[in-house]
Coordinates of C-alpha atoms in Angstrom, one line a residue:
X9 CA 0.2 -0.2 0.6
X10 CA 1.4 2.9 -0.4
X11 CA 1.2 6.7 1.4
X12 CA -0.2 9.5 -0.1
X13 CA 1.9 12.7 1.6
X14 CA 0.1 16.3 1.3
X15 CA 1.6 19.6 1.1
X16 CA 0.0 23.4 1.1
X17 CA 0.7 26.5 -0.7
X18 CA 0.3 30.0 -0.1
X19 CA 0.1 31.7 -3.5
X20 CA 0.6 35.7 -2.8
X21 CA -2.8 37.9 -2.9
X22 CA -3.8 38.9 -6.1
X23 CA -4.6 42.7 -7.6
X24 CA -8.1 43.4 -5.7
X25 CA -6.6 41.3 -2.7
X26 CA -4.4 43.8 -2.9
X27 CA -6.7 47.1 -4.3
X28 CA -8.9 45.9 -1.2
X29 CA -6.1 46.2 1.1
X30 CA -6.2 42.7 3.0
X31 CA -5.1 41.1 5.3
X32 CA -3.2 37.6 5.1
X33 CA -4.8 35.5 7.9
X34 CA -2.3 31.8 7.4
X35 CA 1.1 31.8 9.1
X36 CA 3.3 29.1 8.1
X37 CA 5.8 27.4 10.9
X38 CA 6.8 24.5 9.0
X39 CA 4.2 21.7 8.0
X40 CA 2.4 23.2 10.3
X41 CA -0.1 26.1 8.3
X42 CA -2.4 28.6 10.8
X43 CA -6.5 30.5 9.3
X44 CA -7.6 33.2 11.8
X45 CA -10.9 33.4 11.7
X46 CA -10.5 37.7 11.7
X47 CA -13.7 37.9 12.6
X48 CA -13.3 36.6 15.9
X49 CA -11.6 39.2 18.1
X50 CA -8.2 38.9 19.5
X51 CA -7.9 38.3 23.1
X52 CA -10.5 36.4 24.2
X53 CA -9.3 32.8 25.7
X54 CA -9.8 29.6 26.0
X55 CA -13.3 28.3 24.0
X56 CA -12.7 31.3 21.5
X57 CA -9.6 31.7 21.0
X58 CA -9.4 27.9 19.6
X59 CA -12.5 28.8 17.6
X60 CA -10.1 32.3 16.1
X61 CA -6.8 30.2 15.3
X62 CA -6.6 26.4 13.5
X63 CA -3.7 24.4 12.9
X64 CA -3.3 22.9 10.8
X65 CA 0.2 20.1 9.6
X66 CA 0.7 19.0 6.4
X67 CA 3.5 17.4 4.9
X68 CA 4.9 20.1 3.6
X69 CA 3.7 23.9 3.1
X70 CA 4.8 26.0 0.7
X71 CA 5.2 30.0 1.2
X72 CA 5.4 32.3 -1.5
X73 CA 3.3 35.1 -0.1
X74 CA 5.4 36.9 1.7
X75 CA 9.7 37.3 0.0
X76 CA 10.5 38.4 2.8
X77 CA 9.7 35.5 5.6
X78 CA 12.5 32.9 5.7
X79 CA 9.9 29.7 4.5
X80 CA 9.0 32.1 0.9
X81 CA 8.7 29.2 -1.8
X82 CA 9.1 31.0 -5.4
X83 CA 6.4 30.1 -8.2
X84 CA 8.4 30.7 -10.8
X85 CA 10.4 28.3 -13.0

């Protein structure tokens, strides 16, 4: 039986998102990717905080959002 490996990539913001001054809600550290729900106010604790930030683990995480960050991976050939 073969094993399945899963990768995730965060794409750069498109022009529309930049024009709307959208915030990046995704943070990558190693193979962990966290998504922040901005509809839930910051500063909450316990159950509410757990709902505000969801963390997922993948085999590979590729960040194409910020070229100055250490986990940055270019999508150019």
